Amino acid sequence: MELGIDSFVALAPHPVTGALRSAGERIQDLLEEIEKADEVGVDVFGIGEHHRKEFADSAPVVLLAAAAARTRRIRLASAVTVLSAADPVRVFQEFATLDLISGGRAEIIAGRGSFVDAYPLFGLALEDYNSLFAEKLDLLLKLRSSETITWTGKHRAALSQMGVYPRPQQNPLPVWVGVGGTPASFARAGALGLPLMVAIIGGEPHRFRPLIDLYRESAKRAGHDPSHLKVGIHALGFLAEDSEQAADQFFPGYQRTFNQIGRERGWGPITRRHFDALLRPDGALLVGEPAQVADKIARFDEQLGGIDRLTLQMSVADLAHEPTLRAIELIGTDLRSRISL
């Protein structure tokens, strides 16, 4: 199983001093975090895409390219690329260029995004949420399979025998589908034979098993070799030497973030009791010391019928830089060794 880290490059107040870091300071911290992940053996680092004041990841490919120049082996991915609000030609060109800069380490995880800010920002209608993604994913896959393309769709100008350059080092350039909990999204990824990245940020992960089974069944019906399919899990988590310490460090920022999202979406407030319930063996949070987190990952793997990649998202908790670096070190060393057993 591959182990990775995802970041949304949150611009939150420092959890100790309350001082607000500038976007430049946060980005420098991010690049140091990716360097540390590369150094200690983390397999992949993903950067999200948001178009909100509290995040500095609106141009993830630029950040990934900066990281490519400072790393040697770690794979560099989006987490996710909001494909519905992007031009697939530009997405392909940007990631192909990233692939060349990094020596063949780029990956696209394409999704629709958990926030809708990108749609009005780029002049798109939210009611086209589903058709935008389906059409643009189709175009992206055709772009990676053919240097010259003829294509017609509803949401973008047609292409007639157009060459798209540069071509990436990897052939094909990896494209995953990032999904939440919509059955149609799992079925589509399976029918296309694409790797699946499932965001599990709450509740009990075993409840996703029927959806992952649907993905595998859809792939089988479409004639794809099951051995070529991959299932990844994007989860919230944080490691420290002591489980109580990890929970106490993670909770304040986690509570602040989800209460803010909750106010926008009509959810109830997050309490420490809710948080502690997610730390239990059946809960979704991977927060604790390495042995405890390794046990939960093994449980995820068994319940979901096999996981090929698991990425931890720590930035949701607004952690200080030093604890984040230490957590990355624990992921790449202690947790990595336990998962490999």
mmCIF file with all atom_site columns, C-alpha atoms in Angstrom, residues 237-311:
data_model
loop_
_atom_site.group_PDB
_atom_site.id
_atom_site.type_symbol
_atom_site.label_atom_id
_atom_site.label_alt_id
_atom_site.label_comp_id
_atom_site.label_asym_id
_atom_site.label_entity_id
_atom_site.label_seq_id
_atom_site.pdbx_PDB_ins_code
_atom_site.Cartn_x
_atom_site.Cartn_y
_atom_site.Cartn_z
_atom_site.occupancy
_atom_site.B_iso_or_equiv
_atom_site.pdbx_formal_charge
_atom_site.auth_seq_id
_atom_site.auth_comp_id
_atom_site.auth_asym_id
_atom_site.auth_atom_id
_atom_site.pdbx_PDB_model_num
ATOM 1  C CA . GLY A 1 237 ? -5.378  12.265 10.089 1.00 0.00 ? 237 GLY A CA 1
ATOM 2  C CA . PHE A 1 238 ? -2.373  13.281 12.131 1.00 0.00 ? 238 PHE A CA 1
ATOM 3  C CA . LEU A 1 239 ? 0.423   11.429 13.911 1.00 0.00 ? 239 LEU A CA 1
ATOM 4  C CA . ALA A 1 240 ? 2.359   12.183 17.076 1.00 0.00 ? 240 ALA A CA 1
ATOM 5  C CA . GLU A 1 241 ? 4.397   10.084 19.507 1.00 0.00 ? 241 GLU A CA 1
ATOM 6  C CA . ASP A 1 242 ? 1.411   9.801  21.854 1.00 0.00 ? 242 ASP A CA 1
ATOM 7  C CA . SER A 1 243 ? -2.237  9.288  20.876 1.00 0.00 ? 243 SER A CA 1
ATOM 8  C CA . GLU A 1 244 ? -3.636  11.697 23.451 1.00 0.00 ? 244 GLU A CA 1
ATOM 9  C CA . GLN A 1 245 ? -1.146  14.342 22.338 1.00 0.00 ? 245 GLN A CA 1
ATOM 10 C CA . ALA A 1 246 ? -2.123  13.807 18.701 1.00 0.00 ? 246 ALA A CA 1
ATOM 11 C CA . ALA A 1 247 ? -5.836  14.179 19.469 1.00 0.00 ? 247 ALA A CA 1
ATOM 12 C CA . ASP A 1 248 ? -5.326  17.284 21.606 1.00 0.00 ? 248 ASP A CA 1
ATOM 13 C CA . GLN A 1 249 ? -3.228  18.948 18.888 1.00 0.00 ? 249 GLN A CA 1
ATOM 14 C CA . PHE A 1 250 ? -5.574  18.045 16.041 1.00 0.00 ? 250 PHE A CA 1
ATOM 15 C CA . PHE A 1 251 ? -8.947  18.814 17.613 1.00 0.00 ? 251 PHE A CA 1
ATOM 16 C CA . PRO A 1 252 ? -8.958  22.649 17.966 1.00 0.00 ? 252 PRO A CA 1
ATOM 17 C CA . GLY A 1 253 ? -8.252  23.345 14.305 1.00 0.00 ? 253 GLY A CA 1
ATOM 18 C CA . TYR A 1 254 ? -10.471 20.474 13.163 1.00 0.00 ? 254 TYR A CA 1
ATOM 19 C CA . GLN A 1 255 ? -13.342 21.891 15.225 1.00 0.00 ? 255 GLN A CA 1
ATOM 20 C CA . ARG A 1 256 ? -12.793 25.420 13.887 1.00 0.00 ? 256 ARG A CA 1
ATOM 21 C CA . THR A 1 257 ? -12.717 24.255 10.256 1.00 0.00 ? 257 THR A CA 1
ATOM 22 C CA . PHE A 1 258 ? -15.766 22.017 10.399 1.00 0.00 ? 258 PHE A CA 1
ATOM 23 C CA . ASN A 1 259 ? -17.802 24.491 12.416 1.00 0.00 ? 259 ASN A CA 1
ATOM 24 C CA . GLN A 1 260 ? -17.115 27.095 9.727  1.00 0.00 ? 260 GLN A CA 1
ATOM 25 C CA . ILE A 1 261 ? -18.152 24.673 6.972  1.00 0.00 ? 261 ILE A CA 1
ATOM 26 C CA . GLY A 1 262 ? -21.120 23.616 9.083  1.00 0.00 ? 262 GLY A CA 1
ATOM 27 C CA . ARG A 1 263 ? -22.391 27.177 9.383  1.00 0.00 ? 263 ARG A CA 1
ATOM 28 C CA . GLU A 1 264 ? -22.352 27.434 5.580  1.00 0.00 ? 264 GLU A CA 1
ATOM 29 C CA . ARG A 1 265 ? -24.126 24.119 5.057  1.00 0.00 ? 265 ARG A CA 1
ATOM 30 C CA . GLY A 1 266 ? -26.513 23.991 7.984  1.00 0.00 ? 266 GLY A CA 1
ATOM 31 C CA . TRP A 1 267 ? -24.713 21.331 10.019 1.00 0.00 ? 267 TRP A CA 1
ATOM 32 C CA . GLY A 1 268 ? -24.680 21.218 13.801 1.00 0.00 ? 268 GLY A CA 1
ATOM 33 C CA . PRO A 1 269 ? -21.572 22.241 15.786 1.00 0.00 ? 269 PRO A CA 1
ATOM 34 C CA . ILE A 1 270 ? -18.662 19.819 16.252 1.00 0.00 ? 270 ILE A CA 1
ATOM 35 C CA . THR A 1 271 ? -17.964 18.842 19.867 1.00 0.00 ? 271 THR A CA 1
ATOM 36 C CA . ARG A 1 272 ? -15.094 16.918 21.427 1.00 0.00 ? 272 ARG A CA 1
ATOM 37 C CA . ARG A 1 273 ? -17.514 14.023 21.947 1.00 0.00 ? 273 ARG A CA 1
ATOM 38 C CA . HIS A 1 274 ? -18.219 13.869 18.195 1.00 0.00 ? 274 HIS A CA 1
ATOM 39 C CA . PHE A 1 275 ? -14.490 14.025 17.507 1.00 0.00 ? 275 PHE A CA 1
ATOM 40 C CA . ASP A 1 276 ? -13.619 11.273 20.004 1.00 0.00 ? 276 ASP A CA 1
ATOM 41 C CA . ALA A 1 277 ? -16.243 9.001  18.426 1.00 0.00 ? 277 ALA A CA 1
ATOM 42 C CA . LEU A 1 278 ? -14.390 9.288  15.098 1.00 0.00 ? 278 LEU A CA 1
ATOM 43 C CA . LEU A 1 279 ? -11.173 8.189  16.834 1.00 0.00 ? 279 LEU A CA 1
ATOM 44 C CA . ARG A 1 280 ? -12.658 4.808  17.756 1.00 0.00 ? 280 ARG A CA 1
ATOM 45 C CA . PRO A 1 281 ? -11.660 1.714  15.735 1.00 0.00 ? 281 PRO A CA 1
ATOM 46 C CA . ASP A 1 282 ? -14.695 2.072  13.422 1.00 0.00 ? 282 ASP A CA 1
ATOM 47 C CA . GLY A 1 283 ? -14.357 5.851  13.037 1.00 0.00 ? 283 GLY A CA 1
ATOM 48 C CA . ALA A 1 284 ? -12.943 7.681  10.029 1.00 0.00 ? 284 ALA A CA 1
ATOM 49 C CA . LEU A 1 285 ? -10.220 9.783  11.687 1.00 0.00 ? 285 LEU A CA 1
ATOM 50 C CA . LEU A 1 286 ? -6.639  8.465  11.536 1.00 0.00 ? 286 LEU A CA 1
ATOM 51 C CA . VAL A 1 287 ? -5.303  10.440 14.487 1.00 0.00 ? 287 VAL A CA 1
ATOM 52 C CA . GLY A 1 288 ? -2.925  8.920  17.014 1.00 0.00 ? 288 GLY A CA 1
ATOM 53 C CA . GLU A 1 289 ? 0.464   7.340  17.458 1.00 0.00 ? 289 GLU A CA 1
ATOM 54 C CA . PRO A 1 290 ? 1.845   5.206  14.610 1.00 0.00 ? 290 PRO A CA 1
ATOM 55 C CA . ALA A 1 291 ? 0.853   1.760  15.931 1.00 0.00 ? 291 ALA A CA 1
ATOM 56 C CA . GLN A 1 292 ? -2.740  2.877  16.540 1.00 0.00 ? 292 GLN A CA 1
ATOM 57 C CA . VAL A 1 293 ? -3.041  4.490  13.108 1.00 0.00 ? 293 VAL A CA 1
ATOM 58 C CA . ALA A 1 294 ? -1.470  1.443  11.424 1.00 0.00 ? 294 ALA A CA 1
ATOM 59 C CA . ASP A 1 295 ? -4.084  -0.791 13.075 1.00 0.00 ? 295 ASP A CA 1
ATOM 60 C CA . LYS A 1 296 ? -6.907  1.436  11.784 1.00 0.00 ? 296 LYS A CA 1
ATOM 61 C CA . ILE A 1 297 ? -5.455  1.472  8.276  1.00 0.00 ? 297 ILE A CA 1
ATOM 62 C CA . ALA A 1 298 ? -5.311  -2.336 8.339  1.00 0.00 ? 298 ALA A CA 1
ATOM 63 C CA . ARG A 1 299 ? -8.953  -2.309 9.401  1.00 0.00 ? 299 ARG A CA 1
ATOM 64 C CA . PHE A 1 300 ? -9.850  0.028  6.519  1.00 0.00 ? 300 PHE A CA 1
ATOM 65 C CA . ASP A 1 301 ? -8.021  -2.270 4.120  1.00 0.00 ? 301 ASP A CA 1
ATOM 66 C CA . GLU A 1 302 ? -9.952  -5.334 5.309  1.00 0.00 ? 302 GLU A CA 1
ATOM 67 C CA . GLN A 1 303 ? -13.355 -3.644 5.446  1.00 0.00 ? 303 GLN A CA 1
ATOM 68 C CA . LEU A 1 304 ? -13.068 -2.068 2.004  1.00 0.00 ? 304 LEU A CA 1
ATOM 69 C CA . GLY A 1 305 ? -11.762 -5.119 0.178  1.00 0.00 ? 305 GLY A CA 1
ATOM 70 C CA . GLY A 1 306 ? -8.208  -3.877 -0.332 1.00 0.00 ? 306 GLY A CA 1
ATOM 71 C CA . ILE A 1 307 ? -6.648  -0.421 -0.557 1.00 0.00 ? 307 ILE A CA 1
ATOM 72 C CA . ASP A 1 308 ? -3.820  0.491  -2.907 1.00 0.00 ? 308 ASP A CA 1
ATOM 73 C CA . ARG A 1 309 ? -3.154  3.992  -1.589 1.00 0.00 ? 309 ARG A CA 1
ATOM 74 C CA . LEU A 1 310 ? -4.019  5.948  1.544  1.00 0.00 ? 310 LEU A CA 1
ATOM 75 C CA . THR A 1 311 ? -3.404  9.690  1.837  1.00 0.00 ? 311 THR A CA 1
#
